[in-house]
Amino acid sequence: MGIVRRVSEFLELSAAGPVATLTINRPAKRNAMSYDMWSAIPELLAQVSADETVRVLVIRGGEHFSAGADIAEFSTLRRGAEGAAHYGEAVYNGERAIARLDKPTIAAISGFCVGGGCEIALACDIRVAAADARFGITPAKLGIVYNFTSTKALVDAVGPAWAKQILFSADLLDAATALRIGLVNEVVESLDARVKELSEQIAGRAQVSVRGAKKIINSITDGGHEDDFVRALYAEAASSADYAEGVTAFLEKRPPRF
């Protein structure tokens, strides 16, 4: 997947070694998400899932991560209850494709991360922000009710009290506040360098452990309990090449080669 692939005019998928990058590239509209862009995400994420050489996905913008929805479509594609429902389905499918990807995801956030941009970021496993990042979820400015799965992701990240303040007020939060309330994992001065370091670190770990951890954590946040699927993950790990290499490397006092 070394070459850039496009399914949408404004979304680019590329890879460098085991790290793939999905870039939102619509600078003229501060990376606002259109219906076509949301609709393209599931196919792009399916490519990432199917590529065995890819171990981590980074989602990023440019000057801005994403300023949210393409407002021009509110009077066309999103007009009326039927249009809004059809549009909402595309948003839901795009967000779920990110959240359900079987590989770790990192949102690299700069500039505005608002509305649908925040939805994308919250669907990722880890969020790393530049100091200039600004966050907001603004359906209260538009007369929209934020959907259940994305609201749950917000509550899981920041708790119910802050989720209410964010959704009720529709205010923008600075990066320091986002860090303090748990909306992001880190705020850094050099976003590109830190995301490269973190993504390569995760890609270098035992993937049977990383993917198993993601499945279990997602099950916990969905209200699950230890059951047969978790015990199957334990058994898979114990019989994996990663486990054999990890134990051998430990005994030989050398870094493991996963």
CSV table of C-alpha atoms in Angstrom, one decimal:
chain,number,residue,atom,x,y,z
A,1,MET,CA,0.0,0.0,0.0
A,2,GLY,CA,3.0,2.3,-0.5
A,3,ILE,CA,1.2,4.4,-3.2
A,4,VAL,CA,-1.5,6.8,-2.5
A,5,ARG,CA,-5.0,5.5,-3.0
A,6,ARG,CA,-8.2,7.6,-3.4
A,7,VAL,CA,-11.8,6.5,-3.1
A,8,SER,CA,-12.9,10.1,-2.5
A,9,GLU,CA,-11.4,13.2,-4.0
A,10,PHE,CA,-10.5,14.5,-0.6
A,11,LEU,CA,-9.3,11.4,1.3
A,12,GLU,CA,-5.9,9.9,0.6
A,13,LEU,CA,-4.7,6.5,1.9
A,14,SER,CA,-1.0,5.8,1.9
A,15,ALA,CA,1.5,3.6,3.9
A,16,ALA,CA,5.1,3.8,5.0
A,17,GLY,CA,6.1,0.3,6.2
A,18,PRO,CA,3.6,-1.0,8.8
A,19,VAL,CA,2.0,2.4,9.4
A,20,ALA,CA,-0.9,3.5,7.1
A,21,THR,CA,-2.1,7.1,7.0
A,22,LEU,CA,-5.6,8.3,6.0
A,23,THR,CA,-5.3,12.0,5.3
A,24,ILE,CA,-8.3,14.3,5.1
A,25,ASN,CA,-7.2,16.7,2.3
A,26,ARG,CA,-9.8,19.4,1.7
A,27,PRO,CA,-8.0,22.6,2.8
A,28,ALA,CA,-10.3,25.0,1.0
A,29,LYS,CA,-13.0,24.0,3.4
A,30,ARG,CA,-10.9,23.3,6.5
A,31,ASN,CA,-11.3,19.6,5.8
A,32,ALA,CA,-15.1,19.7,6.2
A,33,MET,CA,-16.6,16.3,5.7
A,34,SER,CA,-19.0,15.8,2.8
A,35,TYR,CA,-21.5,12.9,2.3
A,36,ASP,CA,-19.1,11.4,-0.3
A,37,MET,CA,-16.2,11.6,2.1
A,38,TRP,CA,-18.1,9.8,4.9
A,39,SER,CA,-19.4,7.2,2.3
A,40,ALA,CA,-15.8,6.5,1.2
A,41,ILE,CA,-14.4,5.7,4.6
A,42,PRO,CA,-15.7,2.1,4.9
A,43,GLU,CA,-14.0,1.0,1.7
A,44,LEU,CA,-10.8,2.7,2.7
A,45,LEU,CA,-10.8,1.1,6.1
A,46,ALA,CA,-11.5,-2.3,4.5
A,47,GLN,CA,-8.3,-1.9,2.5
A,48,VAL,CA,-6.4,-1.2,5.7
A,49,SER,CA,-7.9,-4.3,7.4
A,50,ALA,CA,-7.1,-6.6,4.5
A,51,ASP,CA,-3.5,-5.5,4.1
A,52,GLU,CA,-1.4,-7.8,6.4
A,53,THR,CA,1.6,-5.5,6.1
A,54,VAL,CA,-0.3,-2.7,7.9
A,55,ARG,CA,-0.2,-2.7,11.7
A,56,VAL,CA,-1.3,0.8,12.7
A,57,LEU,CA,-3.5,3.4,11.0
A,58,VAL,CA,-3.0,7.2,11.6
A,59,ILE,CA,-5.8,9.6,10.6
A,60,ARG,CA,-4.8,13.2,10.1
A,61,GLY,CA,-5.6,16.4,8.4
A,62,GLY,CA,-3.3,19.3,7.5
A,63,GLU,CA,-3.6,22.8,9.0
A,64,HIS,CA,-6.9,21.5,10.4
A,65,PHE,CA,-8.0,18.0,11.3
A,66,SER,CA,-11.6,18.7,10.3
A,67,ALA,CA,-13.9,21.6,10.9
A,68,GLY,CA,-16.9,19.3,10.8
A,69,ALA,CA,-19.8,18.9,8.3
A,70,ASP,CA,-20.0,20.5,4.9
A,71,ILE,CA,-22.6,23.1,5.8
A,72,ALA,CA,-23.5,23.5,2.1
A,73,GLU,CA,-25.1,20.0,2.2
A,74,PHE,CA,-27.6,21.0,4.9
A,75,SER,CA,-29.9,22.7,2.4
A,76,THR,CA,-29.5,19.9,-0.1
A,77,LEU,CA,-28.6,16.3,0.9
A,78,ARG,CA,-29.6,16.8,4.6
A,79,ARG,CA,-32.8,18.7,3.9
A,80,GLY,CA,-35.8,17.4,5.8
A,81,ALA,CA,-36.1,14.3,8.1
A,82,GLU,CA,-35.6,11.8,5.3
A,83,GLY,CA,-32.5,13.5,3.9
A,84,ALA,CA,-31.1,13.9,7.4
A,85,ALA,CA,-31.6,10.2,8.1
A,86,HIS,CA,-30.0,9.1,4.9
A,87,TYR,CA,-27.0,11.4,5.5
A,88,GLY,CA,-26.8,10.2,9.1
A,89,GLU,CA,-26.5,6.6,8.0
A,90,ALA,CA,-23.4,7.5,5.9
A,91,VAL,CA,-21.8,9.3,8.9
A,92,TYR,CA,-22.7,6.3,11.2
A,93,ASN,CA,-21.2,3.8,8.8
A,94,GLY,CA,-18.0,5.9,8.4
A,95,GLU,CA,-17.6,6.4,12.1
A,96,ARG,CA,-18.2,2.7,12.9
A,97,ALA,CA,-15.7,1.6,10.2
A,98,ILE,CA,-13.0,3.5,12.1
A,99,ALA,CA,-14.1,2.4,15.6
A,100,ARG,CA,-14.4,-1.3,14.5
A,101,LEU,CA,-11.1,-1.5,12.6
A,102,ASP,CA,-9.2,-4.5,14.0
A,103,LYS,CA,-5.9,-2.6,14.1
A,104,PRO,CA,-4.9,0.3,16.4
A,105,THR,CA,-5.8,3.8,15.2
A,106,ILE,CA,-4.3,7.1,16.1
A,107,ALA,CA,-5.8,10.5,15.4
A,108,ALA,CA,-3.2,13.2,14.8
A,109,ILE,CA,-5.0,16.4,15.5
A,110,SER,CA,-4.1,20.0,14.6
A,111,GLY,CA,-6.2,23.1,14.2
A,112,PHE,CA,-10.0,22.7,14.2
A,113,CYS,CA,-11.4,19.3,15.3
A,114,VAL,CA,-15.1,20.1,15.4
A,115,GLY,CA,-18.4,18.2,14.9
A,116,GLY,CA,-17.7,15.4,12.5
A,117,GLY,CA,-14.0,15.9,12.9
A,118,CYS,CA,-14.4,15.2,16.6
A,119,GLU,CA,-16.5,12.2,15.7
A,120,ILE,CA,-13.7,10.8,13.7
A,121,ALA,CA,-11.1,11.5,16.4
A,122,LEU,CA,-13.3,9.9,19.1
A,123,ALA,CA,-13.6,6.8,16.9
A,124,CYS,CA,-9.9,6.4,17.0
A,125,ASP,CA,-8.1,4.4,19.8
A,126,ILE,CA,-5.6,7.2,20.7
A,127,ARG,CA,-5.7,10.9,20.2
A,128,VAL,CA,-2.6,13.1,20.0
A,129,ALA,CA,-3.1,16.8,19.6
A,130,ALA,CA,-0.9,19.8,18.7
A,131,ALA,CA,-1.0,22.7,21.1
A,132,ASP,CA,-3.0,24.8,18.6
A,133,ALA,CA,-5.9,22.2,18.4
A,134,ARG,CA,-9.4,23.3,19.1
A,135,PHE,CA,-12.3,20.9,19.9
A,136,GLY,CA,-16.0,21.2,19.8
A,137,ILE,CA,-19.2,19.2,19.0
A,138,THR,CA,-21.8,21.7,17.9
A,139,PRO,CA,-25.2,20.1,17.1
A,140,ALA,CA,-26.8,22.5,19.5
A,141,LYS,CA,-26.0,25.3,17.1
A,142,LEU,CA,-27.8,23.4,14.3
A,143,GLY,CA,-30.9,21.8,15.9
A,144,ILE,CA,-29.5,18.3,15.5
A,145,VAL,CA,-29.3,15.5,18.1
A,146,TYR,CA,-25.9,13.9,18.2
A,147,ASN,CA,-26.2,10.2,17.4
A,148,PHE,CA,-26.0,7.5,20.2
A,149,THR,CA,-22.8,5.7,19.3
A,150,SER,CA,-20.8,9.0,19.0
A,151,THR,CA,-22.3,10.3,22.2
A,152,LYS,CA,-21.3,7.1,23.9
A,153,ALA,CA,-17.7,7.5,22.6
A,154,LEU,CA,-17.7,11.1,24.0
A,155,VAL,CA,-19.0,9.9,27.4
A,156,ASP,CA,-16.5,7.1,27.5
A,157,ALA,CA,-13.7,9.6,26.9
A,158,VAL,CA,-14.7,12.5,29.2
A,159,GLY,CA,-17.5,11.3,31.4
A,160,PRO,CA,-21.1,12.3,31.5
A,161,ALA,CA,-20.7,15.8,33.1
A,162,TRP,CA,-18.2,17.0,30.5
A,163,ALA,CA,-20.1,15.3,27.7
A,164,LYS,CA,-23.1,17.4,28.7
A,165,GLN,CA,-21.2,20.6,28.9
A,166,ILE,CA,-19.6,20.0,25.5
A,167,LEU,CA,-22.9,19.1,23.8
A,168,PHE,CA,-25.1,21.7,25.7
A,169,SER,CA,-22.8,24.6,25.2
A,170,ALA,CA,-21.4,23.8,21.7
A,171,ASP,CA,-18.3,25.8,22.8
A,172,LEU,CA,-14.8,25.2,21.5
A,173,LEU,CA,-12.2,23.8,23.9
A,174,ASP,CA,-8.5,24.5,23.7
A,175,ALA,CA,-5.9,21.7,23.7
A,176,ALA,CA,-5.0,22.1,27.4
A,177,THR,CA,-8.7,21.6,28.4
A,178,ALA,CA,-9.1,18.7,26.1
A,179,LEU,CA,-6.1,17.0,27.7
A,180,ARG,CA,-7.3,17.8,31.3
A,181,ILE,CA,-10.7,16.2,30.7
A,182,GLY,CA,-9.4,13.1,28.8
A,183,LEU,CA,-10.6,14.1,25.3
A,184,VAL,CA,-7.1,13.6,24.1
A,185,ASN,CA,-4.2,11.4,25.3
A,186,GLU,CA,-1.4,13.9,24.7
A,187,VAL,CA,-0.7,17.5,23.7
A,188,VAL,CA,2.6,17.9,22.0
A,189,GLU,CA,4.8,20.5,20.4
A,190,SER,CA,5.9,18.4,17.5
A,191,LEU,CA,2.8,16.5,16.3
A,192,ASP,CA,4.4,14.7,13.3
A,193,ALA,CA,7.4,13.5,15.3
A,194,ARG,CA,5.4,12.2,18.2
A,195,VAL,CA,2.8,10.4,16.1
A,196,LYS,CA,5.5,8.8,14.0
A,197,GLU,CA,7.3,7.7,17.2
A,198,LEU,CA,4.1,6.3,18.8
A,199,SER,CA,2.8,4.6,15.7
A,200,GLU,CA,6.1,2.9,15.0
A,201,GLN,CA,6.4,1.8,18.6
A,202,ILE,CA,2.9,0.2,18.5
A,203,ALA,CA,3.7,-1.4,15.2
A,204,GLY,CA,6.8,-3.0,16.7
A,205,ARG,CA,4.9,-4.7,19.6
A,206,ALA,CA,3.4,-8.2,19.5
A,207,GLN,CA,0.4,-7.8,17.4
A,208,VAL,CA,-1.4,-10.7,19.0
A,209,SER,CA,-1.2,-8.7,22.2
A,210,VAL,CA,-2.1,-5.3,20.7
A,211,ARG,CA,-5.2,-6.6,18.8
A,212,GLY,CA,-6.3,-8.8,21.7
A,213,ALA,CA,-6.1,-5.8,24.0
A,214,LYS,CA,-8.2,-3.7,21.6
A,215,LYS,CA,-10.9,-6.4,21.4
A,216,ILE,CA,-11.1,-6.8,25.2
A,217,ILE,CA,-11.1,-3.0,25.9
A,218,ASN,CA,-13.9,-2.5,23.3
A,219,SER,CA,-15.8,-5.3,24.9
A,220,ILE,CA,-15.5,-3.8,28.3
A,221,THR,CA,-16.7,-0.4,27.2
A,222,ASP,CA,-19.7,-2.1,25.4
A,223,GLY,CA,-20.6,-3.7,28.8
A,224,GLY,CA,-19.2,-7.1,28.0
A,225,HIS,CA,-17.7,-9.6,30.5
A,226,GLU,CA,-15.0,-12.3,30.3
A,227,ASP,CA,-16.5,-15.1,28.2
A,228,ASP,CA,-15.5,-17.6,25.6
A,229,PHE,CA,-14.3,-15.0,23.1
A,230,VAL,CA,-11.8,-13.6,25.7
A,231,ARG,CA,-10.6,-17.1,26.6
A,232,ALA,CA,-10.1,-17.8,22.9
A,233,LEU,CA,-7.9,-14.7,22.7
A,234,TYR,CA,-5.7,-16.0,25.6
A,235,ALA,CA,-5.4,-19.4,23.9
A,236,GLU,CA,-4.5,-17.7,20.5
A,237,ALA,CA,-1.8,-15.6,22.2
A,238,ALA,CA,-0.3,-18.6,24.1
A,239,SER,CA,0.1,-20.6,20.9
A,240,SER,CA,1.3,-17.7,18.7
A,241,ALA,CA,4.6,-17.1,17.0
A,242,ASP,CA,4.7,-13.7,18.8
A,243,TYR,CA,4.6,-15.5,22.2
A,244,ALA,CA,7.3,-17.9,21.2
A,245,GLU,CA,9.5,-15.0,20.0
A,246,GLY,CA,8.8,-12.9,23.1
A,247,VAL,CA,9.8,-15.6,25.5
A,248,THR,CA,12.9,-16.5,23.5
A,249,ALA,CA,14.0,-12.9,23.3
A,250,PHE,CA,13.5,-12.4,27.0
A,251,LEU,CA,15.6,-15.5,27.8
A,252,GLU,CA,18.3,-14.5,25.3
A,253,LYS,CA,18.3,-10.9,26.7
A,254,ARG,CA,17.6,-9.2,23.3
A,255,PRO,CA,14.8,-7.1,21.9
A,256,PRO,CA,12.0,-9.2,20.4
A,257,ARG,CA,11.5,-9.2,16.6
A,258,PHE,CA,7.7,-9.4,16.1
